[in-house]
Coordinates of C-alpha atoms and ligand atoms in Angstrom, one line a residue:
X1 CA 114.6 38.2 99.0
X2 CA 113.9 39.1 102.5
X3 CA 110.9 41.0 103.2
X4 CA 110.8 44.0 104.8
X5 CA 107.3 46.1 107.3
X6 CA 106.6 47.5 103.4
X7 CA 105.6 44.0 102.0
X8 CA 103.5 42.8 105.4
X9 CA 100.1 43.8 105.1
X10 CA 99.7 44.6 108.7
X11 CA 97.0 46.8 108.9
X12 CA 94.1 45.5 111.5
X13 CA 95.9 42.6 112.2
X14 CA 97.8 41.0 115.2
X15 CA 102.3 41.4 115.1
X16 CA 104.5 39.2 116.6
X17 CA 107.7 41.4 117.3
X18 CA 110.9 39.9 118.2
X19 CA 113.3 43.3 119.7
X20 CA 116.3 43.5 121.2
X21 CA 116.1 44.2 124.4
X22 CA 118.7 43.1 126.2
X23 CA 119.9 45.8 128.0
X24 CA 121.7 46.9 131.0
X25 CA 119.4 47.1 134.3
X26 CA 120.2 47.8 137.6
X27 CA 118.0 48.1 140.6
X28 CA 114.9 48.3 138.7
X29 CA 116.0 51.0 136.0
X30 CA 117.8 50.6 132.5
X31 CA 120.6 52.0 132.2
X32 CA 122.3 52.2 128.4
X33 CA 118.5 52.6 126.2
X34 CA 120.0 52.2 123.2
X35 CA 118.6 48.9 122.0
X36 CA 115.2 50.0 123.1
X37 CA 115.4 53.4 121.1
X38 CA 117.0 51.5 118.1
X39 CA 113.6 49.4 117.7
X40 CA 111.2 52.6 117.6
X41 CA 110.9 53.1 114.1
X42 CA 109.6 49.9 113.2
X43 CA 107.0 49.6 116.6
X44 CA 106.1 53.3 115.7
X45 CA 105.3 52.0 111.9
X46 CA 103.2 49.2 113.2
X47 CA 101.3 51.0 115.6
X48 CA 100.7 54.1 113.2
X49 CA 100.0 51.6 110.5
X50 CA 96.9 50.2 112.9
X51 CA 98.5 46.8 114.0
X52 CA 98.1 45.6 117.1
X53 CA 101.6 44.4 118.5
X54 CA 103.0 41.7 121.0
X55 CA 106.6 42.2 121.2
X56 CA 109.0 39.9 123.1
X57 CA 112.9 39.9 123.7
X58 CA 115.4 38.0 126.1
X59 CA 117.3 39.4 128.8
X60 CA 120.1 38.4 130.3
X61 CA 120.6 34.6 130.9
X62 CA 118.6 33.9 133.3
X63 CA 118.2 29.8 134.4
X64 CA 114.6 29.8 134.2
X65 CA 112.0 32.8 135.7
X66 CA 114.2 35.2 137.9
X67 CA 112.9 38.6 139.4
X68 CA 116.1 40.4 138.3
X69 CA 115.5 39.5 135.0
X70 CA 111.8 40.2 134.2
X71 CA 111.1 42.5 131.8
X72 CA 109.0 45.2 134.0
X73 CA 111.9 48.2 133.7
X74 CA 111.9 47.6 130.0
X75 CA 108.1 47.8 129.4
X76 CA 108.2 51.4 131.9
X77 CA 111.1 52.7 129.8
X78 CA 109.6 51.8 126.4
X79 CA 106.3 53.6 127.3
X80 CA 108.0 56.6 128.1
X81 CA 109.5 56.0 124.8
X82 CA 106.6 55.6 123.0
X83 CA 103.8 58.2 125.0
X84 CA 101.8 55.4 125.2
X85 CA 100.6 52.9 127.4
X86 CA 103.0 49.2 127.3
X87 CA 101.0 46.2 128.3
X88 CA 103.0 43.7 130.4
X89 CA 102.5 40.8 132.6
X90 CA 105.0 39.4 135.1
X91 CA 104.7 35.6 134.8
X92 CA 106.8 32.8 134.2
X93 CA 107.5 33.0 130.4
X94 CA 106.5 32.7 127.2
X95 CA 103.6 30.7 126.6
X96 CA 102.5 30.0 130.1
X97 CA 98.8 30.1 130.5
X98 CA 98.4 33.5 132.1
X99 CA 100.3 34.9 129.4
X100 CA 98.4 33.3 126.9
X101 CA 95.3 35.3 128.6
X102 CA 96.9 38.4 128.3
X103 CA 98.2 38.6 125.0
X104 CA 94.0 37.1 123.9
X105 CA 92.9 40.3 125.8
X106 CA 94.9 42.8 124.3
X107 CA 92.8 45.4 122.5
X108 CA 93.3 46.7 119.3
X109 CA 96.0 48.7 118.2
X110 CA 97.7 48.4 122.0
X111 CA 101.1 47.1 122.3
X112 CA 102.1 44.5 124.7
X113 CA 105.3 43.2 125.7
X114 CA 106.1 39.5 126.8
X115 CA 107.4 38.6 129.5
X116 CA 111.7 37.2 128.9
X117 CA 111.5 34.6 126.5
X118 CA 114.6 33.2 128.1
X119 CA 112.6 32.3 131.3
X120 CA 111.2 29.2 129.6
X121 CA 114.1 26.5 128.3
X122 CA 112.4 25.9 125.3
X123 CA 113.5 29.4 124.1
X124 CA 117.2 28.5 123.7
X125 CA 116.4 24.9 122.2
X126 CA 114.4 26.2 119.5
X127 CA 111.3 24.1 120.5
X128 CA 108.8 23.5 118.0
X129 CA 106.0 23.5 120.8
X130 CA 107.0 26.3 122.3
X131 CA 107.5 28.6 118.4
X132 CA 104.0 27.6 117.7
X133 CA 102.4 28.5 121.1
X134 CA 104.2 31.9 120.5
X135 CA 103.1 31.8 116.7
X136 CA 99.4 31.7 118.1
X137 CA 100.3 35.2 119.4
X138 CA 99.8 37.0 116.0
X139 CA 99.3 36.5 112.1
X140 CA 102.2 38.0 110.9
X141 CA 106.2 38.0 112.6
X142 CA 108.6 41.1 112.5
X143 CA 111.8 40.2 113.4
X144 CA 113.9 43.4 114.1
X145 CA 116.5 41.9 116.7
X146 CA 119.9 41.9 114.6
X147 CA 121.4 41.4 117.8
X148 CA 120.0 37.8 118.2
X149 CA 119.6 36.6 114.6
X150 CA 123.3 34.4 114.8
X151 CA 121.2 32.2 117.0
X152 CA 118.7 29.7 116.0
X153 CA 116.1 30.2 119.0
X154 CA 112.2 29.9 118.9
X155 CA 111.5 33.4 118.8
X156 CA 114.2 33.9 116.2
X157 CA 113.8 31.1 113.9
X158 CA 111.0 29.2 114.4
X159 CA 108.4 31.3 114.6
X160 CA 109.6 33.2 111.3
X161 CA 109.0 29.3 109.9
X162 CA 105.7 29.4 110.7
X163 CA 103.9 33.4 110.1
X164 CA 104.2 35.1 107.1
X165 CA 107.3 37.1 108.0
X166 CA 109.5 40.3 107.3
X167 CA 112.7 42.0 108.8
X168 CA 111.7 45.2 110.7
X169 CA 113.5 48.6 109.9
X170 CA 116.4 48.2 112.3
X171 CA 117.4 44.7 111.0
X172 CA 117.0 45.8 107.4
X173 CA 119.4 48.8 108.0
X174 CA 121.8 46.3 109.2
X175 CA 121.4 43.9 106.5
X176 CA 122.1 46.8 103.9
X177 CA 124.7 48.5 105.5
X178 CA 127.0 45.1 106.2
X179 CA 125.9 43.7 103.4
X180 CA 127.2 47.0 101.5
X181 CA 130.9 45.8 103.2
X182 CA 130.9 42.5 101.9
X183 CA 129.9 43.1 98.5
X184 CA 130.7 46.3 97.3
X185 CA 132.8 48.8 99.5
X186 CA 133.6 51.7 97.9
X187 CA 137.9 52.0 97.9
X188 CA 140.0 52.4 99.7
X189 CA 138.2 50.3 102.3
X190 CA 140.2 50.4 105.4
X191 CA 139.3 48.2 108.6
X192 CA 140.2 48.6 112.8
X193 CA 140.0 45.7 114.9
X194 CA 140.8 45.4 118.5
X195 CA 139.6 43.8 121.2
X196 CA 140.0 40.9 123.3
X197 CA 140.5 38.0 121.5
X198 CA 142.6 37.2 117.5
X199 CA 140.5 33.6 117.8
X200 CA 137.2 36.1 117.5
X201 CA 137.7 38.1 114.6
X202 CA 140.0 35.2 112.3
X203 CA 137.0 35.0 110.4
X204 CA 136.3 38.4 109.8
X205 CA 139.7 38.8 108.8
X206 CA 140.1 35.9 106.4
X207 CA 136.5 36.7 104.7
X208 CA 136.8 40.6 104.0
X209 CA 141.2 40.1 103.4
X210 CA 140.1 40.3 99.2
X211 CA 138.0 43.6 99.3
X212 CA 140.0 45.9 101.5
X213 CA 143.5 47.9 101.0
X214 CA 144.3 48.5 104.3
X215 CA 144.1 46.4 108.2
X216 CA 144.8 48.0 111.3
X217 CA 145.1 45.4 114.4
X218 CA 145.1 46.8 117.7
X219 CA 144.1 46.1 121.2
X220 CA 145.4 42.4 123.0
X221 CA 145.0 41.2 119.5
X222 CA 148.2 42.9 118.4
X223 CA 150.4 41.0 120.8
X224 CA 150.0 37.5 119.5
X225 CA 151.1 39.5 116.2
X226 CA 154.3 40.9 117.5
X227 CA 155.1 37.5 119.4
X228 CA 154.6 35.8 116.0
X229 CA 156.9 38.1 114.9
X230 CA 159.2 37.4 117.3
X231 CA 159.0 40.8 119.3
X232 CA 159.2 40.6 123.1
X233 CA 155.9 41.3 124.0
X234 CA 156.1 41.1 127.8
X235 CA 153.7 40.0 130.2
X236 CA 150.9 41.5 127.6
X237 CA 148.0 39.3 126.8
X238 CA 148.8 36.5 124.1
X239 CA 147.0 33.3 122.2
X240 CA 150.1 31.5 122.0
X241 CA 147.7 28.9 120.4
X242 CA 147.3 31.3 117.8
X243 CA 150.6 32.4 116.5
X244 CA 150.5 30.2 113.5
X245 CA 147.3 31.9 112.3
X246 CA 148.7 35.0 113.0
X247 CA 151.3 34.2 110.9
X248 CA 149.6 32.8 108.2
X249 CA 147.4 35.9 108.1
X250 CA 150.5 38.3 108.1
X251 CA 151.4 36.4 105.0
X252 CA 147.8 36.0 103.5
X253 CA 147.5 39.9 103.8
X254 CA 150.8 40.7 102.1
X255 CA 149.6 38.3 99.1
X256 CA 146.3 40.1 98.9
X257 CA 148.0 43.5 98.9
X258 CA 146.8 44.9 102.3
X259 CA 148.6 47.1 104.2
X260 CA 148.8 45.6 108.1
X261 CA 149.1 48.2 110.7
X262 CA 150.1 46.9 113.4
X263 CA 150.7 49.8 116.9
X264 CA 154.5 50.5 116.6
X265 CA 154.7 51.7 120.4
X266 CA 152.5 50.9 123.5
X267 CA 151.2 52.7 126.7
X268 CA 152.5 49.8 129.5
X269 CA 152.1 49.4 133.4
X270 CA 152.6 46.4 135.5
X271 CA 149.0 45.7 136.2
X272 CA 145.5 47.3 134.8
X273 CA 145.0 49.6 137.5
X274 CA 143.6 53.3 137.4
X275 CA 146.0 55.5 137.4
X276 CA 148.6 52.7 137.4
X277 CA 152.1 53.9 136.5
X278 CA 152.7 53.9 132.9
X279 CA 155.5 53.7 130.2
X280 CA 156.0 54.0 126.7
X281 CA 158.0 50.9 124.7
X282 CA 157.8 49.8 121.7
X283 CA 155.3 47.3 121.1
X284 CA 157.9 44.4 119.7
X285 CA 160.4 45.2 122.9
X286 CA 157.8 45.8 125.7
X287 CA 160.2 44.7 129.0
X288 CA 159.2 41.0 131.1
X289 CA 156.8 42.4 134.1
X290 CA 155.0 44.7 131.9
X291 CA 151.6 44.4 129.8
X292 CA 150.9 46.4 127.0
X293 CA 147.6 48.2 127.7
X294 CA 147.0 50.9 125.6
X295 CA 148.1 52.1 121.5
X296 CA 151.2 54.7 122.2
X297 CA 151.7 58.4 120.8
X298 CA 152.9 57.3 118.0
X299 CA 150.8 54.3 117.0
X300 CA 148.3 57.3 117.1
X301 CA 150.1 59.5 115.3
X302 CA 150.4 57.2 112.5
X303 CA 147.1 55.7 112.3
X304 CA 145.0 58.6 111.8
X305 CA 147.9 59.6 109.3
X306 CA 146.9 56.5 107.3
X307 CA 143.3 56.1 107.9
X308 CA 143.5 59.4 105.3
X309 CA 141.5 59.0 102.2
X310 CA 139.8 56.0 103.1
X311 CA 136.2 55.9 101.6
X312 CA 135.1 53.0 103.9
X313 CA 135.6 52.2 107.3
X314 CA 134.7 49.5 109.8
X315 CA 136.0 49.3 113.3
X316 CA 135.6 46.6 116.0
X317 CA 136.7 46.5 119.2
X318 CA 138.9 48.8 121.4
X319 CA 142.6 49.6 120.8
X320 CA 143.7 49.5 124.6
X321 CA 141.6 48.8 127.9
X322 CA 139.6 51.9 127.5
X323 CA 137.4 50.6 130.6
X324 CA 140.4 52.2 133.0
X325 CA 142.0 55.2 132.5
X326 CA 144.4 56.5 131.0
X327 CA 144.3 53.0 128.5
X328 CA 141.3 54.8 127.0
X329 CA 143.7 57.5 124.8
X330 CA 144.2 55.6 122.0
X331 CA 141.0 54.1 121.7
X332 CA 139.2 57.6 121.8
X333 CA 142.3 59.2 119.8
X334 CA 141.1 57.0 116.9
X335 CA 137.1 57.0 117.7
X336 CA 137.9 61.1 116.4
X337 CA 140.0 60.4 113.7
X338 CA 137.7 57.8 112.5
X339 CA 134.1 60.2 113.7
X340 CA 136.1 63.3 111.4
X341 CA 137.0 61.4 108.3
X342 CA 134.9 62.3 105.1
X343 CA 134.0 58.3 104.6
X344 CA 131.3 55.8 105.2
X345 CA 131.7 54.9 108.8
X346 CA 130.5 52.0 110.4
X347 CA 131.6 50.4 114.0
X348 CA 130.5 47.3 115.7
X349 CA 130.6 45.1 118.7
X350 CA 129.7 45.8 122.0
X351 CA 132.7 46.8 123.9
X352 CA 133.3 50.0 120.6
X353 CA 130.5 50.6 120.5
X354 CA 130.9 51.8 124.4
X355 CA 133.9 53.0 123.7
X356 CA 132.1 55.3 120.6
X357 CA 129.0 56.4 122.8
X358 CA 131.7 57.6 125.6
X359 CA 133.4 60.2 123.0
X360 CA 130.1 61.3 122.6
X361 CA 131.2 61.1 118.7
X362 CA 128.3 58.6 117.9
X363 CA 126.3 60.8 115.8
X364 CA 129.5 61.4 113.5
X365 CA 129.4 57.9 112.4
X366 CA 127.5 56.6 110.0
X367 CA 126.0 53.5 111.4
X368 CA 126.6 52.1 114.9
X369 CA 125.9 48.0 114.4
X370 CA 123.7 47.0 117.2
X371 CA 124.6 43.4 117.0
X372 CA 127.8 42.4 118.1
X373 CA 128.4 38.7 117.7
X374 CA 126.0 38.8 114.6
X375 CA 127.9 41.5 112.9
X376 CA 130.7 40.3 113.5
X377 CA 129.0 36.7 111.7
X378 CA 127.5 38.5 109.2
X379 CA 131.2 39.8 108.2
X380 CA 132.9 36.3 108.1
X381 CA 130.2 35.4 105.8
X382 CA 128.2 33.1 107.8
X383 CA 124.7 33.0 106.9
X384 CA 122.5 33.9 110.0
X385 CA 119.4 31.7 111.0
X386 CA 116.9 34.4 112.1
X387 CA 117.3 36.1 108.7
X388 CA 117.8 32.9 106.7
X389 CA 114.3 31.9 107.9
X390 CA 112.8 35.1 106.8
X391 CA 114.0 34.9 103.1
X392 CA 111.3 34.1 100.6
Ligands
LIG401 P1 133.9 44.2 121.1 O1 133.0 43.9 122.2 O2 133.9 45.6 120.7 O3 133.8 43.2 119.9 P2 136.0 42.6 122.4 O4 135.0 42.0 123.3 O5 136.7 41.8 121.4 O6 135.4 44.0 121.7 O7 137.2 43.2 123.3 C1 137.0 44.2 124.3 C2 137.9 44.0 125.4 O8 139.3 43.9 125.0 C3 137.8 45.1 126.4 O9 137.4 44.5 127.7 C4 139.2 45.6 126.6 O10 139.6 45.9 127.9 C5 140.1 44.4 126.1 N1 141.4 44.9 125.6 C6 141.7 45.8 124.6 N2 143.0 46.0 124.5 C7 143.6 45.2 125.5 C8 144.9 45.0 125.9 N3 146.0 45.6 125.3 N4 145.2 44.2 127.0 C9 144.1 43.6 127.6 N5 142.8 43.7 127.2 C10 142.6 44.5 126.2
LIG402 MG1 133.0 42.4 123.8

């Protein structure tokens, strides 16, 4: 099982947090809190509960200690969070001796957060040094950064190895609510991707193919679909490296008995440009010197006719460029058919996720993953080393 802040018997004693905190900042201010915000309930438990708590996070990828990536904004936007004081020290990195110093003076019940644990190359490599200098910290190790628990990093993994350990609330939310996708959806069970990339989300794909009725691909995803097809697809973004698995999941689908949507018509324009000029075609005849950028009218139309009556949802990834306008319609046509339906709800990744908070329709869906790559690993049914090395 994997433990959770109600089996850690944390009162009076030191916690080693790992958050994720790897937000968006920009002259000196974060931007997008989310992450920050998402990691409350289980820093408010500890404190409340009389722990005392070091909490660390990367940011970024920084090559080793870089001003632009120190984690001084974070610490002033968390203590307005909190109404309380954040301890924090600019300094090299984890585990360097003025560091060490000021995690020893820390007073009881304060919270202090470390400086980016990505400043010191150990982090990345999983040192064993560098996970027991950071174990030294605390007694006990939260680890409530979903986020980063595909990666098998010192402050993921090997710390948990060495503290008596538990999953904080945010991470224990995500466990149960993907978990709840891969085991036991309740039908019909109905999933969006989009996006960039087919070679991302094969996995997903081939893992969830035997629990769900119904698959809608949209976004640059779709194309390598039609052209596998054999639609004329235009200049629109393609794996032709991919085609045969696109074809062998057209076919795997139909076996299984899903339903594939694919967008029958596309928004087009010779380049992504705002306010480029745009045409409708549909999406297996778009015309050589065109991209297809966006899901058309009546791709729309007819996805939010059949995403009716599902009972579970999960979307990743965006159905057009919704980054430049107007490809955004489609992608916040179906972020309201999707925030309206009476279903469970859940979307991940980071680029939907965006595209969700920008409808301002977050709060109609039922959970928002906060970890994009690590969702999207947790759905292919890979196990994930930052929770694996929790499990008792
Ligand atoms: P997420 O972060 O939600 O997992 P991805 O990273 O897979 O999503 O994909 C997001 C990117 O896909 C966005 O930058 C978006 O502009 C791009 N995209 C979506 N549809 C298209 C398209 N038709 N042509 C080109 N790029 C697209
Ligand atoms: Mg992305």
């Amino acid at each position: 099982m994997i433990p959770t802040l109600q089996d850690l018997p944390f009162e009076n004693k030191r916690v080693l947090v790992r958050v994720d905190f790897n937000v968006p900042v920009k002259g000196g201010v974060v931007g997008d809190d989310t992450r920050i915000r998402a990691a409350l309930p289980t820093l408010r438990e500890l404190l409340d509960g009389g722990a005392t708590v070091v909490c660390m996070s990367h940011l970024g990828r920084p090559k080793g200690p870089q001003d632009d990536a120190r984690m001084g904004p974070v610490a002033d936007r968390l203590s307005e969070l909190l109404g309380r004081e954040v301890r924090y020290l600019a300094c090299d990195g984890p585990g360097s001796r003025e560091q060490q110093a000021f995690v020893g003076e820390a007073p009881d019940n304060s919270i202090t957060l470390l400086e980016n644990t990505r400043f010191d190359a150990r982090e990345k490599k999983n040192d064993p040094e560098l996970a027991a200098v950071l174990a030294g910290y605390a007694e006990l190790y939260v680890n409530d950064a979903f986020g980063a628990a595909h990666r098998a990093h010192a402050s993921t993994e090997g710390v948990a190895r060495l503290l008596e350990s538990a999953a904080g609330r945010l991470m224990e939310r995500e466990l149960e609510v993907l978990g709840r996708l891969v085991e036991s959806p309740e039908r019909p069970f109905k999933v969006i991707l989009g996006g960039a990339k087919v070679s991302d989300k094969i996995g997903v794909i081939e893992n969830l193919l035997g629990s769900i009725d119904e698959l809608f691909v949209g976004g640059a995803m779709a194309y390598t679909f039609f052209k596998a097809r054999g639609g004329e697809i235009g200049d629109s973004l393609v794996e032709d490296e991919k085609l045969d698995v696109a074809r062998e999941l057209i076919a795997r689908a139909e076996e299984a008995g899903v339903e594939l949507h694919l967008p029958s018509d596309s928004v087009c324009a010779a380049e992504v440009e705002a306010g480029a000029e745009t045409s409708v075609h549909p999406s297996d005849r778009i015309p050589a010197g065109l991209k297809g950028l966006d899901a058309g009218p009546d791709a729309i139309a007819s996805w939010k006719e059949a995403l009716q009556g599902a009972k579970t949802v999960f979307w990743n990834g965006p159905l057009g460029v919704f980054e430049v306008e107007p490809f955004d319609e489609g992608t916040r046509a179906i972020a309201k058919a999707v925030a309206e339906l009476d279903a469970f709800t859940v979307v991940g990744g980071g680029d939907s996720v965006a595209a969700i908070n920008a409808t301002g329709l977050d709060d109609r869906i039922d959970h928002i993953s906060t970890g994009g790559g690590a969702s999207l690993e947790f759905l292919e049914g890979s196990e994930l080393p930052g929770v694996e090395a929790l499990r008792r």
